PDB file of C-alpha atoms in Angstrom:
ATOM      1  CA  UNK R   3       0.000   0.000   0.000  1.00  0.00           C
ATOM      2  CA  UNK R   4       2.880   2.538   0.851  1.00  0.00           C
ATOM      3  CA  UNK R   5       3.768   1.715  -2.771  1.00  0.00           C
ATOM      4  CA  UNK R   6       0.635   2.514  -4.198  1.00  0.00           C
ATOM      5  CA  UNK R   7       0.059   5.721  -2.130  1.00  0.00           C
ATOM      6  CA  UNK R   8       3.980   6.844  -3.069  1.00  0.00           C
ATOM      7  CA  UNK R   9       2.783   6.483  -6.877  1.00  0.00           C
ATOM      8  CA  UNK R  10      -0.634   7.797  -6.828  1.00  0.00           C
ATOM      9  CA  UNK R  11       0.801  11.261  -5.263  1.00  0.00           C
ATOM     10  CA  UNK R  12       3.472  11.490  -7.465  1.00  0.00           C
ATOM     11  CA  UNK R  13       0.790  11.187 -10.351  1.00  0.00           C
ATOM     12  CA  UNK R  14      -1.525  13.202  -9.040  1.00  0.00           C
ATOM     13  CA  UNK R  15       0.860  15.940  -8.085  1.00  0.00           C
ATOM     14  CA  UNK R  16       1.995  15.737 -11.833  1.00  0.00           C
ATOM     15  CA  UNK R  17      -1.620  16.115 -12.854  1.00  0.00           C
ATOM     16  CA  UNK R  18      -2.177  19.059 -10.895  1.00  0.00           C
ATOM     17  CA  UNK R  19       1.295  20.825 -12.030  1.00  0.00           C
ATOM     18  CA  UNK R  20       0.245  19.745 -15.477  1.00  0.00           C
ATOM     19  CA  UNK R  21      -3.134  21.197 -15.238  1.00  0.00           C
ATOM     20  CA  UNK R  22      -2.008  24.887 -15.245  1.00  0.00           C
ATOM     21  CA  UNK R  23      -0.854  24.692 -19.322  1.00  0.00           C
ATOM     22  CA  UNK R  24      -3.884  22.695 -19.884  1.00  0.00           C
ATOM     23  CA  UNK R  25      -6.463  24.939 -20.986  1.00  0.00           C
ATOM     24  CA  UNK R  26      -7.836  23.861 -24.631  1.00  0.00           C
ATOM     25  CA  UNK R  27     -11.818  23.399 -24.418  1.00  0.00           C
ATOM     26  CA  UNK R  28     -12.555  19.750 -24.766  1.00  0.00           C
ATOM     27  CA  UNK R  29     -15.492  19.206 -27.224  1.00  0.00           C
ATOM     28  CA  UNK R  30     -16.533  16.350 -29.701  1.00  0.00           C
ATOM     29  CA  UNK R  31     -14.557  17.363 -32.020  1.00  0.00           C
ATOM     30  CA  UNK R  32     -11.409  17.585 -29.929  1.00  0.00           C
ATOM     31  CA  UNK R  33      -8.870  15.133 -31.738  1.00  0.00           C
ATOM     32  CA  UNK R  34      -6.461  12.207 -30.070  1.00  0.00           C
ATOM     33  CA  UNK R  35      -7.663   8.985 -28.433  1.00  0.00           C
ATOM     34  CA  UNK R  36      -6.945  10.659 -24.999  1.00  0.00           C
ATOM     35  CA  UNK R  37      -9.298  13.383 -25.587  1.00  0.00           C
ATOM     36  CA  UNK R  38     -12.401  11.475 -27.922  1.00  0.00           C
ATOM     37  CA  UNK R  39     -12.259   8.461 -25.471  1.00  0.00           C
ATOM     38  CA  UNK R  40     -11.875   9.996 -21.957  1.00  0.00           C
ATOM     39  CA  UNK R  41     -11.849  13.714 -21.579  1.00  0.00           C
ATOM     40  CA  UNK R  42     -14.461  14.362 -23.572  1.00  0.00           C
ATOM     41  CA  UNK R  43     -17.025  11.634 -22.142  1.00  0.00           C
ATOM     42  CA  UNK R  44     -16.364  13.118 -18.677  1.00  0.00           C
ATOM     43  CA  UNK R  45     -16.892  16.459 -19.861  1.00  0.00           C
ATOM     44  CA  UNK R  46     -20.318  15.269 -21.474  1.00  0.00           C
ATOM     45  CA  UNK R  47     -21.276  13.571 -18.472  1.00  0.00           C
ATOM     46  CA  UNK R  48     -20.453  16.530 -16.295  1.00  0.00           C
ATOM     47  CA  UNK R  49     -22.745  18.774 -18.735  1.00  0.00           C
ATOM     48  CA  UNK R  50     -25.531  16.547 -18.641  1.00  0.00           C
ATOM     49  CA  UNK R  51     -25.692  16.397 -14.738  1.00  0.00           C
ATOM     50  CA  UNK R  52     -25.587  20.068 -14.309  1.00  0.00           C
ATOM     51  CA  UNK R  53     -28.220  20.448 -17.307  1.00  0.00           C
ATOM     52  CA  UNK R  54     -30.704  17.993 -14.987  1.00  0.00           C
ATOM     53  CA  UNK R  55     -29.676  20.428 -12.130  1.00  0.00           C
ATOM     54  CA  UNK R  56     -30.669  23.634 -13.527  1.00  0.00           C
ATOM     55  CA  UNK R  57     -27.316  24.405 -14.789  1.00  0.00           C
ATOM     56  CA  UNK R  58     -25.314  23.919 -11.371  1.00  0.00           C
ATOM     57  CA  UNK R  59     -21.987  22.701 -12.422  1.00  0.00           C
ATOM     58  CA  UNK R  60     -20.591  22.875  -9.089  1.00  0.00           C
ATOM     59  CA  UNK R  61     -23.413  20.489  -8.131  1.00  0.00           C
ATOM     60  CA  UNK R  62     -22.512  18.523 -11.216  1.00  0.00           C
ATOM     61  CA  UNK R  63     -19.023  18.364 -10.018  1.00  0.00           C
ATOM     62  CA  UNK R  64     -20.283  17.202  -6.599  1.00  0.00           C
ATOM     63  CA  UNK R  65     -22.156  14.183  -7.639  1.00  0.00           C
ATOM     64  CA  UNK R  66     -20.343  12.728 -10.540  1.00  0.00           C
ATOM     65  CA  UNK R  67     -17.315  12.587  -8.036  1.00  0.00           C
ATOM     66  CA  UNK R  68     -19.164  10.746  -5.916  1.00  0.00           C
ATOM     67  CA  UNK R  69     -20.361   8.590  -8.938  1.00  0.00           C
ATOM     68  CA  UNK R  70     -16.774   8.048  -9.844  1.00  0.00           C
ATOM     69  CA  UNK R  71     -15.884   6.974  -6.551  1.00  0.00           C
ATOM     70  CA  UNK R  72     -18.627   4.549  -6.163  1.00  0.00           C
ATOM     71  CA  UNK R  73     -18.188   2.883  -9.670  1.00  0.00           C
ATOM     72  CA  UNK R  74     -14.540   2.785  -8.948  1.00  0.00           C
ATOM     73  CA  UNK R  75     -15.257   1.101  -5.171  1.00  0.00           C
ATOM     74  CA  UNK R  76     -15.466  -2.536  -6.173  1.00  0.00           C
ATOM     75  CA  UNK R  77     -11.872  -2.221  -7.586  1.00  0.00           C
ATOM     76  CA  UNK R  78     -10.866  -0.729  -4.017  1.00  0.00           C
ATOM     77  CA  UNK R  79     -12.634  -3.245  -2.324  1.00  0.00           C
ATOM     78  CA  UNK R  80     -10.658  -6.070  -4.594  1.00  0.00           C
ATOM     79  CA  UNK R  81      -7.297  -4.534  -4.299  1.00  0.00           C
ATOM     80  CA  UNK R  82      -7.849  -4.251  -0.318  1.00  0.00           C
ATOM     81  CA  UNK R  83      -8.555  -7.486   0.024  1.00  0.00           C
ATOM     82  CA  UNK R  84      -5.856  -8.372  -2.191  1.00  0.00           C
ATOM     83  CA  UNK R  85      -3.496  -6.531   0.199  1.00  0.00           C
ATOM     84  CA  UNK R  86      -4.787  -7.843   3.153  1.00  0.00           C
ATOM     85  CA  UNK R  87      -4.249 -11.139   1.623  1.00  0.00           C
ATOM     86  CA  UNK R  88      -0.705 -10.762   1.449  1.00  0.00           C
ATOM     87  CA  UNK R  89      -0.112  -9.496   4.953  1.00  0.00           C
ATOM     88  CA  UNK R  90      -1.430 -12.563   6.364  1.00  0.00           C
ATOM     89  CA  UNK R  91       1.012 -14.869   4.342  1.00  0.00           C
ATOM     90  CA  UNK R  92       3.739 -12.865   4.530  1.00  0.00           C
ATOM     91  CA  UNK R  93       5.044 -14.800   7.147  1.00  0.00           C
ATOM     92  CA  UNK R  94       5.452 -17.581   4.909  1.00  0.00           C
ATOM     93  CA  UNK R  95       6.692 -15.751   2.138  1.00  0.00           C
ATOM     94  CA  UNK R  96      10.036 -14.375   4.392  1.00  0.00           C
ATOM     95  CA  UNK R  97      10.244 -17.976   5.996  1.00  0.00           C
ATOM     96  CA  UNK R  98      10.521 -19.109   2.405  1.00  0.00           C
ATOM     97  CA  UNK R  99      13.045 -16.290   1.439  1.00  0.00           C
ATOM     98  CA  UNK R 100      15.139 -16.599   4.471  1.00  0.00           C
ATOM     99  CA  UNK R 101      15.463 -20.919   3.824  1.00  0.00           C
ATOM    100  CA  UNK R 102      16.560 -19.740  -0.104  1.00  0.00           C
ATOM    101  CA  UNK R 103      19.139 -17.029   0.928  1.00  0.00           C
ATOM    102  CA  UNK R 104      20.728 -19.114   3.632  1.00  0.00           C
ATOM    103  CA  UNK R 105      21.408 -21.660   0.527  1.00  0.00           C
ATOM    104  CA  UNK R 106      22.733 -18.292  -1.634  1.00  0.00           C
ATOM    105  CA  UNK R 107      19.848 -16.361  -3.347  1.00  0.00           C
ATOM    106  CA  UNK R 108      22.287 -14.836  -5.934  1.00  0.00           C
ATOM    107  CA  UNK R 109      22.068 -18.364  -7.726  1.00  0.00           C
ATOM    108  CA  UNK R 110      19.836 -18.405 -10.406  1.00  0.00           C
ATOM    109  CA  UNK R 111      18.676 -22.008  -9.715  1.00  0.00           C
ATOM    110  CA  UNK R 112      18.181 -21.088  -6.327  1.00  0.00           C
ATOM    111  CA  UNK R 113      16.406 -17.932  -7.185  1.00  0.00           C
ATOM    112  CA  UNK R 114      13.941 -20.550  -9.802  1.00  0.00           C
ATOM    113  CA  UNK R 115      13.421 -22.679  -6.916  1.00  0.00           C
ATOM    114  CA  UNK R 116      12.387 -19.872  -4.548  1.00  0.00           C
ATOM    115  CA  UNK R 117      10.068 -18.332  -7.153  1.00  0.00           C
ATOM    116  CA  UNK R 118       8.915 -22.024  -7.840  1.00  0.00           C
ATOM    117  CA  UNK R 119       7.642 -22.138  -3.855  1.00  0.00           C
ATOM    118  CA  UNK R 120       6.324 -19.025  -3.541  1.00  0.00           C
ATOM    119  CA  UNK R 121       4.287 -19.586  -6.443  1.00  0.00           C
ATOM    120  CA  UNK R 122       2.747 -22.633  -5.158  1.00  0.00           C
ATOM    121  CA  UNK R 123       2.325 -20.868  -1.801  1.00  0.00           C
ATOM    122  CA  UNK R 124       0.190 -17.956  -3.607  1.00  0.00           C
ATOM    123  CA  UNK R 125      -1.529 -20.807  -5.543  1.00  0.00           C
ATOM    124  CA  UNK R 126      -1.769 -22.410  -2.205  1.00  0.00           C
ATOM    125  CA  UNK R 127      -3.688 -19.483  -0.693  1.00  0.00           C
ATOM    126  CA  UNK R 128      -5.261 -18.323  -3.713  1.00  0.00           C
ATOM    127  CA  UNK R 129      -3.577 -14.768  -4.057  1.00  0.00           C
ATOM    128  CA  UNK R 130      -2.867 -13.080  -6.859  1.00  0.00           C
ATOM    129  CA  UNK R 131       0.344 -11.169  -5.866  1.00  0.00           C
ATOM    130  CA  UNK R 132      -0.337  -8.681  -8.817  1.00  0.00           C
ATOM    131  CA  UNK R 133      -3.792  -8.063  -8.240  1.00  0.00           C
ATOM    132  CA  UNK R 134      -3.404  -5.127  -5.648  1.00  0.00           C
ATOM    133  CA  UNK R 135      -1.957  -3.095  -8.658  1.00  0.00           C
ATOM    134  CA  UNK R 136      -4.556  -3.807 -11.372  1.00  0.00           C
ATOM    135  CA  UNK R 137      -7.254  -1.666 -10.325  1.00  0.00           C
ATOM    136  CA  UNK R 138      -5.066   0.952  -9.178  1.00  0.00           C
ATOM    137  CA  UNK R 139      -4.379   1.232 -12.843  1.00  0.00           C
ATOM    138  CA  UNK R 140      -7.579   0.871 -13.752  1.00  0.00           C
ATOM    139  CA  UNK R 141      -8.783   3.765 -11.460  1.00  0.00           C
ATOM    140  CA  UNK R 142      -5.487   6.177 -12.525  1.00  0.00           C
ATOM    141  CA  UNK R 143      -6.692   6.858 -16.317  1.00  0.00           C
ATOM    142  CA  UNK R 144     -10.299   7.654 -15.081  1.00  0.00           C
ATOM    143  CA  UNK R 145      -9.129   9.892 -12.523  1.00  0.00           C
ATOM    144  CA  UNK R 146      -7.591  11.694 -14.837  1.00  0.00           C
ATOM    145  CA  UNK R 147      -9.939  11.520 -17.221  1.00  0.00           C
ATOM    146  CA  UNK R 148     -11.867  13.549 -14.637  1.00  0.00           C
ATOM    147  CA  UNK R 149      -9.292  15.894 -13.764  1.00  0.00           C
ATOM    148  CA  UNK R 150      -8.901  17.199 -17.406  1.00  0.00           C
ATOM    149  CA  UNK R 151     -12.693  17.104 -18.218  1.00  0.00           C
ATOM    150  CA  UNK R 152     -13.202  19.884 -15.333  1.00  0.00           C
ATOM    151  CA  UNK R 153     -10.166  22.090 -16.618  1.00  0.00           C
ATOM    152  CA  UNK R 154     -11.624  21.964 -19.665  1.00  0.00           C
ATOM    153  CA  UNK R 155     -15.056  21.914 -20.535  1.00  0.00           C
ATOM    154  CA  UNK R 156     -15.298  25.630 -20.891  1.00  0.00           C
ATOM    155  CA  UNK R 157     -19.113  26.103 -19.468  1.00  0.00           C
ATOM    156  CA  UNK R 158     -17.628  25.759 -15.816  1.00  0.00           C
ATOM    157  CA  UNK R 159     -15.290  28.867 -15.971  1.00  0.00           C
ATOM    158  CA  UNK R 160     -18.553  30.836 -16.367  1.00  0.00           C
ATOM    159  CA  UNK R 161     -20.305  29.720 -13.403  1.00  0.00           C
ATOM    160  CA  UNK R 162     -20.687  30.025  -9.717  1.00  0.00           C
ATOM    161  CA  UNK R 163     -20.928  28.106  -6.797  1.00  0.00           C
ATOM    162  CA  UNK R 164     -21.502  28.844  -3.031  1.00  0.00           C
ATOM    163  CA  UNK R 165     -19.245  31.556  -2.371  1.00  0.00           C
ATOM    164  CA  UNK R 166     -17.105  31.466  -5.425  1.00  0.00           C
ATOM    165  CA  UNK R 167     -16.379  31.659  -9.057  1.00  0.00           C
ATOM    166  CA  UNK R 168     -15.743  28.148 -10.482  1.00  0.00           C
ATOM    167  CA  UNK R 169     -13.351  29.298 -13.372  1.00  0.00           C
ATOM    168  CA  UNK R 170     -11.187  31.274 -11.061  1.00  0.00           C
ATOM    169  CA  UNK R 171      -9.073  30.475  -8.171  1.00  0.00           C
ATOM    170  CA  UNK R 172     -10.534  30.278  -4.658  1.00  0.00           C
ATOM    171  CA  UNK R 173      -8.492  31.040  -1.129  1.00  0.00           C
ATOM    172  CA  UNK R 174     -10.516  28.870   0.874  1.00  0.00           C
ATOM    173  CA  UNK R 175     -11.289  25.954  -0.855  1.00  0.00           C
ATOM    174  CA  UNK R 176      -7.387  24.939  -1.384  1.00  0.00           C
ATOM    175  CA  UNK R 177      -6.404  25.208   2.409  1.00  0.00           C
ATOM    176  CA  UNK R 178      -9.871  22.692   2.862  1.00  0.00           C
ATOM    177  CA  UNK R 179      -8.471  20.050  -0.101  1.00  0.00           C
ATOM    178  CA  UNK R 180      -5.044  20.262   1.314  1.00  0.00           C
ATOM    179  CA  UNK R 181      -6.690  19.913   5.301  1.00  0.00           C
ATOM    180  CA  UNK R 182      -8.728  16.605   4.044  1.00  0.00           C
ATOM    181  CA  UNK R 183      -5.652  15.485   2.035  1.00  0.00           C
ATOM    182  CA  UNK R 184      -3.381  15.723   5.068  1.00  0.00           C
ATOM    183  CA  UNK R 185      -5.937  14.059   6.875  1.00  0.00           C
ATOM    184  CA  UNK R 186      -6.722  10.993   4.427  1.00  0.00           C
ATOM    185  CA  UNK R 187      -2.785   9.920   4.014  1.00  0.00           C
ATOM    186  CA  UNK R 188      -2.953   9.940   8.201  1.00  0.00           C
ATOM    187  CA  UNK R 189      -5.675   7.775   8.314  1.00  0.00           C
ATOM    188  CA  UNK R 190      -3.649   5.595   5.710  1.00  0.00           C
ATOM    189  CA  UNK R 191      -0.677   5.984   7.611  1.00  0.00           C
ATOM    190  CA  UNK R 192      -1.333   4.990  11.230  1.00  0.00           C
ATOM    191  CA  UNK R 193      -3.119   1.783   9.579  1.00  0.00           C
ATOM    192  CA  UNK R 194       0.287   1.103   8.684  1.00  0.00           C
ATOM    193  CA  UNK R 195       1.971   1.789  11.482  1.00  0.00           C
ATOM    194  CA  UNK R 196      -0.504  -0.590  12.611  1.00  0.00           C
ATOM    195  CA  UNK R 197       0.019  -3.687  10.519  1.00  0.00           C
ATOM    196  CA  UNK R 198       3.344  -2.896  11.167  1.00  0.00           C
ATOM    197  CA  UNK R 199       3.294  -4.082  14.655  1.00  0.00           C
ATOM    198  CA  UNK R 200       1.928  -7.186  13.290  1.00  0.00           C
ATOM    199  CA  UNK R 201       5.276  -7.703  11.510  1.00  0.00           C
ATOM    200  CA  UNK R 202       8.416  -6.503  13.951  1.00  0.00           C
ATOM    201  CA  UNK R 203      10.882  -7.659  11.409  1.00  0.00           C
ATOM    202  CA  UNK R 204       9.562  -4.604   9.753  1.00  0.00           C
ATOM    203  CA  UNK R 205      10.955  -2.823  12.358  1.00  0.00           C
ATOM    204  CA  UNK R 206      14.922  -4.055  11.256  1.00  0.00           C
ATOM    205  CA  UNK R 207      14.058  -3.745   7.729  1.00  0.00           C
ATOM    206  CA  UNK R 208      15.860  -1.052   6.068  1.00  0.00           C
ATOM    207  CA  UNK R 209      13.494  -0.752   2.732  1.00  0.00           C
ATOM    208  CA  UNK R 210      10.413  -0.581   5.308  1.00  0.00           C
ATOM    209  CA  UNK R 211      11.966   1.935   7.172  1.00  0.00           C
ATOM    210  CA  UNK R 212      12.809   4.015   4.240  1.00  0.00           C
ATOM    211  CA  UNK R 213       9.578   3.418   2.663  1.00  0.00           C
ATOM    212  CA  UNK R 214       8.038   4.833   5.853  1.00  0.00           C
ATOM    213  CA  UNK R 215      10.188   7.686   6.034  1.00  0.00           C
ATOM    214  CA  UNK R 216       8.961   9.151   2.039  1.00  0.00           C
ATOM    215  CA  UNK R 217       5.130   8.395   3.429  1.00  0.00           C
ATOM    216  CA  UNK R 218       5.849  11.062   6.498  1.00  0.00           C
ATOM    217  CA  UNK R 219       7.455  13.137   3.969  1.00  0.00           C
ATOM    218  CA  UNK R 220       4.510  12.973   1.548  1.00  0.00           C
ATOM    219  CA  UNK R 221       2.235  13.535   4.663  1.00  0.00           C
ATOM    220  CA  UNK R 222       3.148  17.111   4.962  1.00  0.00           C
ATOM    221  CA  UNK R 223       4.587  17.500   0.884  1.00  0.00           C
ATOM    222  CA  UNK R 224       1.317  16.986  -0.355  1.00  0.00           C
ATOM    223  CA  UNK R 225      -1.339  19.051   1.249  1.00  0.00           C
ATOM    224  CA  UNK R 226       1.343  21.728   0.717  1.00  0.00           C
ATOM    225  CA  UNK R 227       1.598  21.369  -2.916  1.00  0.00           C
ATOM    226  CA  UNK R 228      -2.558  20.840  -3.156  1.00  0.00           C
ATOM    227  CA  UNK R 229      -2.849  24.485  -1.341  1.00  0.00           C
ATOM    228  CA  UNK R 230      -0.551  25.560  -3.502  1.00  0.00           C
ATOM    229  CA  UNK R 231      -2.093  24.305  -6.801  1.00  0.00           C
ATOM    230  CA  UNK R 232      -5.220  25.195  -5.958  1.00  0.00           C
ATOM    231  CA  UNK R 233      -4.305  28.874  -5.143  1.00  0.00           C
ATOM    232  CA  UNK R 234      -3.591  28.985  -9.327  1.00  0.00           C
ATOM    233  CA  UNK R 235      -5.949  26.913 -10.641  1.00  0.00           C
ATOM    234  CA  UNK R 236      -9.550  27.164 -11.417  1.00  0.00           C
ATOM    235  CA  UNK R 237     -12.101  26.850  -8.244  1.00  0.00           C
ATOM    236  CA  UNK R 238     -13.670  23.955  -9.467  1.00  0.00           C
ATOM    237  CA  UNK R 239     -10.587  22.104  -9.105  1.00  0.00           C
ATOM    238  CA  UNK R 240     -10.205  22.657  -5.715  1.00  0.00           C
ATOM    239  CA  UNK R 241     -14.097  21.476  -5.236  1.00  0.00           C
ATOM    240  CA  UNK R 242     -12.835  18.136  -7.071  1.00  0.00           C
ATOM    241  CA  UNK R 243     -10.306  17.605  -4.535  1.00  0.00           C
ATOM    242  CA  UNK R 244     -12.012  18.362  -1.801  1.00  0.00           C
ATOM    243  CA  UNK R 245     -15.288  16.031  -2.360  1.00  0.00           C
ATOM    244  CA  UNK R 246     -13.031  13.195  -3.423  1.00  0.00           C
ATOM    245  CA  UNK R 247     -10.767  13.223  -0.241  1.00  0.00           C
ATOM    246  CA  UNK R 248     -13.935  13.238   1.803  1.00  0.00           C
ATOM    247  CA  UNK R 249     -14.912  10.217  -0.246  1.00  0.00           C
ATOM    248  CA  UNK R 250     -11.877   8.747   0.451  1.00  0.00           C
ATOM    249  CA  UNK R 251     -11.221   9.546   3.906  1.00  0.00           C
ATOM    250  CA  UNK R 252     -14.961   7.945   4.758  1.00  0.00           C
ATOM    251  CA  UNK R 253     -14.179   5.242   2.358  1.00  0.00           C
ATOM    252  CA  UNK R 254     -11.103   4.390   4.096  1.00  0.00           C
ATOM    253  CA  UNK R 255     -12.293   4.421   7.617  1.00  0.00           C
ATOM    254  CA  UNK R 256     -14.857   1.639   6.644  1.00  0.00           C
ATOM    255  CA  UNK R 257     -12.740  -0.668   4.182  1.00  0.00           C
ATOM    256  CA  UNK R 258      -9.321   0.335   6.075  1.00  0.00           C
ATOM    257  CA  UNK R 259      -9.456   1.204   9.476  1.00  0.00           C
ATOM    258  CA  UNK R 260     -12.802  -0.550  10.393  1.00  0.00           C
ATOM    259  CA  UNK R 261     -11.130  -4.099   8.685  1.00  0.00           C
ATOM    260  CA  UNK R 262     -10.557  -6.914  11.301  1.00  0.00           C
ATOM    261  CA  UNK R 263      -7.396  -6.828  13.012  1.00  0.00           C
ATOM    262  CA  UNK R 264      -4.640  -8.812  10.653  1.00  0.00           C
ATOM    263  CA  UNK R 265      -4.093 -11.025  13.602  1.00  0.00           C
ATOM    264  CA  UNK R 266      -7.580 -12.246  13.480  1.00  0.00           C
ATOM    265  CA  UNK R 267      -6.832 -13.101   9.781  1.00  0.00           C
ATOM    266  CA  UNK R 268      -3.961 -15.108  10.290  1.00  0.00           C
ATOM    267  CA  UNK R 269      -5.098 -17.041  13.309  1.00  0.00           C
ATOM    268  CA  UNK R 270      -8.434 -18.123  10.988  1.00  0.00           C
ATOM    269  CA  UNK R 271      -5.295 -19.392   8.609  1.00  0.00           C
ATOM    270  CA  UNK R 272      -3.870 -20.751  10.768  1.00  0.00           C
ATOM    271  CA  UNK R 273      -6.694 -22.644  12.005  1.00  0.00           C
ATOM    272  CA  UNK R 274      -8.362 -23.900   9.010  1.00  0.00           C
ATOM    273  CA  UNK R 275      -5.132 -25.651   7.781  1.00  0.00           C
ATOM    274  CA  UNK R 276      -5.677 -29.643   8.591  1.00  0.00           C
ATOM    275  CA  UNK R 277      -3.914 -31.247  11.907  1.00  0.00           C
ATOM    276  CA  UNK R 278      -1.306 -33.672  10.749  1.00  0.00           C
ATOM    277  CA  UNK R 279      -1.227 -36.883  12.629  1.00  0.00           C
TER     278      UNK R 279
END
């Protein structure tokens, strides 16, 4: 999950720096597969919402987030349990590693033979050890999608919502996205530091510990660079941000943080596997 959460800021910071140059009006006509396939059917769909709501696109922007998220919540739900999955065989997977480097891992036959078990151990326990990163790339292009539809369907920039003006920049809405941004990676980050108790080797692990490290760092990077790209950028971006991290942060208190203890998970393992006589 660190993993994931390391790549999905990266991108979306990228998106959001990108953003700012990005200001062509999508239409039908707009050319490239990028913009016929998924800008433009975002941008349609936005349209079409805030035509049914008397021409509220900040309303529109509201619900097809939501929309989004809840389409997008079966693949979350998959690569969670996925995840999860993982963490309760890991135990088995570094028993495994630590019998094949004790025999000299740099071998390739030794490396074959190590693969070799650990496939039949995923096999074993029916994981897919790839299948916590399919959805997230599954999810990443309609994000984006998204993203880009809002910057560019022009009808937005000349509309207002609340308090302010949709096409131009807000000074309240970016200091909310980057509050509920901070907030969502903390959530995601003491569940960590949770399953991490679960596995002390973690605690000797140099790559953990390093990987732990760039997630307090991206804690306090993010929000930062949020407020700050949402201090340039259209309004309606910031109204994005803000309605998705909600999502998210309610999202991940009931899939995440409300999840059964790991320990629970690995003692069921433990005791559905057949007494040997």
């Amino acid at each position: 999950m660190k993993r994931r959460l390391l790549l999905f800021a990266g991108i979306l910071l990228l998106v959001a720096l990108a953003g700012c140059s990005t200001t062509d009006p999508i239409t039908s006509e707009s050319e490239g597969i990028w913009n016929h396939f998924f800008v433009y059917p975002m941008s349609w769909l936005i349209t079409t919402v805030a035509n049914l709501l008397n021409g509220s696109y900040g309303l529109s922007i509201i619900i097809v987030t939501i929309l989004i998220r809840l389409a997008l919540l079966p693949l979350t739900l998959k690569q969670q349990k996925s995840m999860r999955a993982m963490q309760v065989i890991r135990p088995e997977m570094e028993a495994i590693q630590k019998k094949y480097k004790e025999k000299g891992s740099k071998d390739p036959k030794v490396q074959q033979e190590m693969q070799k078990e650990l496939l039949g151990l995923y096999q074993k326990h029916g994981v897919n050890p790839m299948a916590g990163c399919l959805p997230l790339f599954i999810q990443l292009p309609i994000l984006m999608a998204f993203y880009f539809a809002i910057m560019r369907t022009e009808e937005i920039r000349y509309h207002t919502f609340l308090w302010f003006d949709l096409g131009q920049p807000d000074y309240i809405l970016p200091f909310v996205a980057g509050i509920t941004t901070y907030f969502q990676f903390k959530m995601t980050m003491s569940h960590q530091q949770q399953m991490q108790k679960t596995n002390p080797s973690d605690s000797d692990n140099p790559v953990a510990n390093m990987m732990q490290m760039q997630m307090k760092v991206m804690l306090y990077v993010m929000p930062v660079m949020i407020i700050i790209a949402g201090l340039s950028l259209p309004s309606a971006l910031s109204l994005y941000w803000v309605i998705g991290n909600i999502f998210m942060i309610i999202q991940t208190y009931f899939i995440v943080v409300k999840a059964p203890p790991l320990e629970v998970e690995q003692t069921k393992q433990k005791s559905s596997k057949p007494n040997k006589a």
